[in-house]
Amino acid sequence: MFEHLSRPRGGAMIAYVVATAAGGVGALVIAVVLLLSGSASAVDVLLWAAMAVLLLGAAAHRWWLGGRNEERSRRIAAAIRPEQVAAAIRGSSGEIDAVRRLRVSHPGLGLRHAYDLYQHYAREHR
Protein backbone atom coordinates (compact mmCIF):
# COMPACT_ATOMS: atom_id res chain seq x y z
CA MET A 1 0.00 0.00 0.00
CA PHE A 2 2.90 2.39 0.69
CA GLU A 3 5.15 1.46 -2.22
CA HIS A 4 5.30 5.05 -3.45
CA LEU A 5 6.96 6.04 -0.15
CA SER A 6 9.66 3.38 -0.07
CA ARG A 7 12.44 5.69 -1.29
CA PRO A 8 13.68 7.89 1.57
CA ARG A 9 15.35 10.32 -0.86
CA GLY A 10 13.06 10.79 -3.81
CA GLY A 11 13.18 13.43 -6.49
CA ALA A 12 11.07 15.93 -4.56
CA MET A 13 13.33 15.71 -1.52
CA ILE A 14 16.47 16.13 -3.61
CA ALA A 15 14.95 19.12 -5.42
CA TYR A 16 13.98 20.71 -2.08
CA VAL A 17 17.45 20.21 -0.61
CA VAL A 18 19.22 21.53 -3.71
CA ALA A 19 16.97 24.60 -3.96
CA THR A 20 17.25 25.37 -0.26
CA ALA A 21 21.02 24.91 -0.23
CA ALA A 22 21.34 27.10 -3.35
CA GLY A 23 19.35 29.80 -1.60
CA GLY A 24 21.62 29.50 1.43
CA VAL A 25 24.75 29.78 -0.69
CA GLY A 26 23.24 32.79 -2.48
CA ALA A 27 22.47 34.50 0.82
CA LEU A 28 26.01 33.75 2.01
CA VAL A 29 27.46 35.29 -1.16
CA ILE A 30 25.35 38.41 -0.67
CA ALA A 31 26.50 38.66 2.97
CA VAL A 32 30.16 38.38 1.94
CA VAL A 33 29.77 40.93 -0.87
CA LEU A 34 28.06 43.36 1.52
CA LEU A 35 30.78 42.81 4.11
CA LEU A 36 33.57 43.43 1.60
CA SER A 37 31.90 46.46 0.02
CA GLY A 38 32.12 48.43 3.23
CA SER A 39 28.98 50.39 2.39
CA ALA A 40 26.48 48.06 4.06
CA SER A 41 25.42 48.30 7.66
CA ALA A 42 26.16 45.56 10.16
CA VAL A 43 22.46 44.77 10.33
CA ASP A 44 22.35 44.03 6.59
CA VAL A 45 25.31 41.69 6.82
CA LEU A 46 23.90 39.95 9.91
CA LEU A 47 20.48 39.49 8.30
CA TRP A 48 21.93 37.94 5.15
CA ALA A 49 24.28 35.75 7.19
CA ALA A 50 21.36 34.60 9.36
CA MET A 51 19.34 33.82 6.23
CA ALA A 52 22.25 31.75 4.90
CA VAL A 53 22.57 29.82 8.15
CA LEU A 54 18.83 29.13 8.31
CA LEU A 55 18.59 27.96 4.70
CA LEU A 56 21.69 25.77 4.86
CA GLY A 57 20.52 24.37 8.19
CA ALA A 58 17.10 23.56 6.76
CA ALA A 59 18.68 21.78 3.80
CA ALA A 60 20.99 19.77 6.06
CA HIS A 61 18.15 18.87 8.41
CA ARG A 62 15.96 17.67 5.56
CA TRP A 63 18.79 15.67 3.99
CA TRP A 64 19.98 13.87 7.12
CA LEU A 65 16.87 13.76 9.29
CA GLY A 66 13.99 14.10 6.84
CA GLY A 67 13.34 10.38 6.46
CA ARG A 68 12.99 9.63 10.16
CA ASN A 69 9.45 10.90 10.56
CA GLU A 70 8.43 9.23 7.31
CA GLU A 71 9.79 5.88 8.46
CA ARG A 72 8.17 6.21 11.89
CA SER A 73 4.83 7.06 10.27
CA ARG A 74 5.17 4.08 7.94
CA ARG A 75 5.80 1.74 10.92
CA ILE A 76 2.79 3.14 12.79
CA ALA A 77 0.56 2.76 9.72
CA ALA A 78 1.66 -0.86 9.27
CA ALA A 79 0.68 -1.62 12.88
CA ILE A 80 -2.84 -0.17 12.63
CA ARG A 81 -5.46 -2.90 12.35
CA PRO A 82 -8.46 -2.62 10.02
CA GLU A 83 -10.78 -2.56 13.06
CA GLN A 84 -9.07 0.62 14.27
CA VAL A 85 -9.56 2.26 10.88
CA ALA A 86 -13.18 1.14 10.87
CA ALA A 87 -13.73 2.63 14.32
CA ALA A 88 -12.27 5.96 13.21
CA ILE A 89 -14.50 5.99 10.12
CA ARG A 90 -17.64 4.97 12.03
CA GLY A 91 -17.23 7.74 14.58
CA SER A 92 -16.42 10.43 12.04
CA SER A 93 -18.51 12.95 10.19
CA GLY A 94 -16.60 12.44 6.95
CA GLU A 95 -13.28 11.78 5.28
CA ILE A 96 -11.38 14.66 6.88
CA ASP A 97 -12.67 13.85 10.35
CA ALA A 98 -11.78 10.16 9.91
CA VAL A 99 -8.20 11.02 8.92
CA ARG A 100 -7.96 13.43 11.86
CA ARG A 101 -9.24 10.77 14.24
CA LEU A 102 -6.66 8.29 12.97
CA ARG A 103 -3.85 10.79 13.50
CA VAL A 104 -5.07 11.76 16.98
CA SER A 105 -5.43 8.15 18.10
CA HIS A 106 -2.01 7.20 16.67
CA PRO A 107 0.51 9.97 17.46
CA GLY A 108 3.27 10.10 14.88
CA LEU A 109 1.07 8.88 12.02
CA GLY A 110 1.61 11.19 9.07
CA LEU A 111 -1.17 12.80 7.09
CA ARG A 112 -0.37 10.90 3.91
CA HIS A 113 -0.30 7.54 5.68
CA ALA A 114 -3.53 8.25 7.53
CA TYR A 115 -5.22 9.22 4.26
CA ASP A 116 -3.85 6.10 2.55
CA LEU A 117 -5.25 3.94 5.35
CA TYR A 118 -8.63 5.63 5.00
CA GLN A 119 -8.64 5.21 1.21
CA HIS A 120 -7.54 1.58 1.39
CA TYR A 121 -10.24 0.74 3.93
CA ALA A 122 -12.91 2.64 1.98
CA ARG A 123 -12.03 0.77 -1.26
CA GLU A 124 -12.07 -2.61 0.47
CA HIS A 125 -15.43 -2.03 2.18
CA ARG A 126 -17.62 -0.44 -0.44
PDB file of N, CA and C in Angstrom, residues 2 4 8 12 21 26 29 33 44-45 52 58 60 64 66 84 90 114 120:
ATOM      1  N   PHE A   2       2.064   1.210   0.593  1.00  0.00           N
ATOM      2  CA  PHE A   2       2.897   2.394   0.693  1.00  0.00           C
ATOM      3  C   PHE A   2       4.134   2.287  -0.192  1.00  0.00           C
ATOM      4  N   HIS A   4       4.843   3.757  -2.920  1.00  0.00           N
ATOM      5  CA  HIS A   4       5.297   5.046  -3.446  1.00  0.00           C
ATOM      6  C   HIS A   4       6.141   5.817  -2.426  1.00  0.00           C
ATOM      7  N   PRO A   8      13.551   6.796   0.615  1.00  0.00           N
ATOM      8  CA  PRO A   8      13.676   7.887   1.567  1.00  0.00           C
ATOM      9  C   PRO A   8      14.152   9.199   0.928  1.00  0.00           C
ATOM     10  N   ALA A  12      11.573  14.712  -5.199  1.00  0.00           N
ATOM     11  CA  ALA A  12      11.074  15.928  -4.560  1.00  0.00           C
ATOM     12  C   ALA A  12      11.979  16.352  -3.407  1.00  0.00           C
ATOM     13  N   ALA A  21      19.578  24.692  -0.373  1.00  0.00           N
ATOM     14  CA  ALA A  21      21.023  24.906  -0.233  1.00  0.00           C
ATOM     15  C   ALA A  21      21.504  26.004  -1.183  1.00  0.00           C
ATOM     16  N   GLY A  26      23.486  31.452  -1.937  1.00  0.00           N
ATOM     17  CA  GLY A  26      23.244  32.788  -2.482  1.00  0.00           C
ATOM     18  C   GLY A  26      23.201  33.846  -1.392  1.00  0.00           C
ATOM     19  N   VAL A  29      26.718  34.462  -0.209  1.00  0.00           N
ATOM     20  CA  VAL A  29      27.462  35.290  -1.163  1.00  0.00           C
ATOM     21  C   VAL A  29      27.080  36.761  -1.000  1.00  0.00           C
ATOM     22  N   VAL A  33      29.621  39.758   0.005  1.00  0.00           N
ATOM     23  CA  VAL A  33      29.771  40.930  -0.865  1.00  0.00           C
ATOM     24  C   VAL A  33      29.453  42.211  -0.090  1.00  0.00           C
ATOM     25  N   ASP A  44      22.524  44.676   7.896  1.00  0.00           N
ATOM     26  CA  ASP A  44      22.346  44.027   6.591  1.00  0.00           C
ATOM     27  C   ASP A  44      23.174  42.752   6.494  1.00  0.00           C
ATOM     28  N   VAL A  45      24.428  42.854   6.888  1.00  0.00           N
ATOM     29  CA  VAL A  45      25.315  41.692   6.824  1.00  0.00           C
ATOM     30  C   VAL A  45      24.801  40.586   7.748  1.00  0.00           C
ATOM     31  N   ALA A  52      21.414  32.827   5.421  1.00  0.00           N
ATOM     32  CA  ALA A  52      22.247  31.746   4.896  1.00  0.00           C
ATOM     33  C   ALA A  52      22.307  30.583   5.871  1.00  0.00           C
ATOM     34  N   ALA A  58      18.324  24.250   7.185  1.00  0.00           N
ATOM     35  CA  ALA A  58      17.097  23.558   6.764  1.00  0.00           C
ATOM     36  C   ALA A  58      17.405  22.481   5.727  1.00  0.00           C
ATOM     37  N   ALA A  60      20.285  20.860   5.376  1.00  0.00           N
ATOM     38  CA  ALA A  60      20.993  19.772   6.060  1.00  0.00           C
ATOM     39  C   ALA A  60      20.032  18.938   6.894  1.00  0.00           C
ATOM     40  N   TRP A  64      19.541  14.897   6.185  1.00  0.00           N
ATOM     41  CA  TRP A  64      19.979  13.868   7.120  1.00  0.00           C
ATOM     42  C   TRP A  64      18.882  13.357   8.040  1.00  0.00           C
ATOM     43  N   GLY A  66      15.315  14.041   7.447  1.00  0.00           N
ATOM     44  CA  GLY A  66      13.988  14.101   6.841  1.00  0.00           C
ATOM     45  C   GLY A  66      13.271  12.779   6.749  1.00  0.00           C
ATOM     46  N   GLN A  84      -9.344  -0.733  13.778  1.00  0.00           N
ATOM     47  CA  GLN A  84      -9.072   0.615  14.267  1.00  0.00           C
ATOM     48  C   GLN A  84      -9.437   1.659  13.215  1.00  0.00           C
ATOM     49  N   ARG A  90     -16.281   5.017  11.465  1.00  0.00           N
ATOM     50  CA  ARG A  90     -17.642   4.974  12.030  1.00  0.00           C
ATOM     51  C   ARG A  90     -17.938   6.182  12.894  1.00  0.00           C
ATOM     52  N   ALA A 114      -2.169   8.333   7.000  1.00  0.00           N
ATOM     53  CA  ALA A 114      -3.532   8.255   7.528  1.00  0.00           C
ATOM     54  C   ALA A 114      -4.546   8.284   6.382  1.00  0.00           C
ATOM     55  N   HIS A 120      -7.645   3.029   1.534  1.00  0.00           N
ATOM     56  CA  HIS A 120      -7.544   1.579   1.394  1.00  0.00           C
ATOM     57  C   HIS A 120      -8.746   0.895   2.046  1.00  0.00           C
TER      58      HIS A 120
END
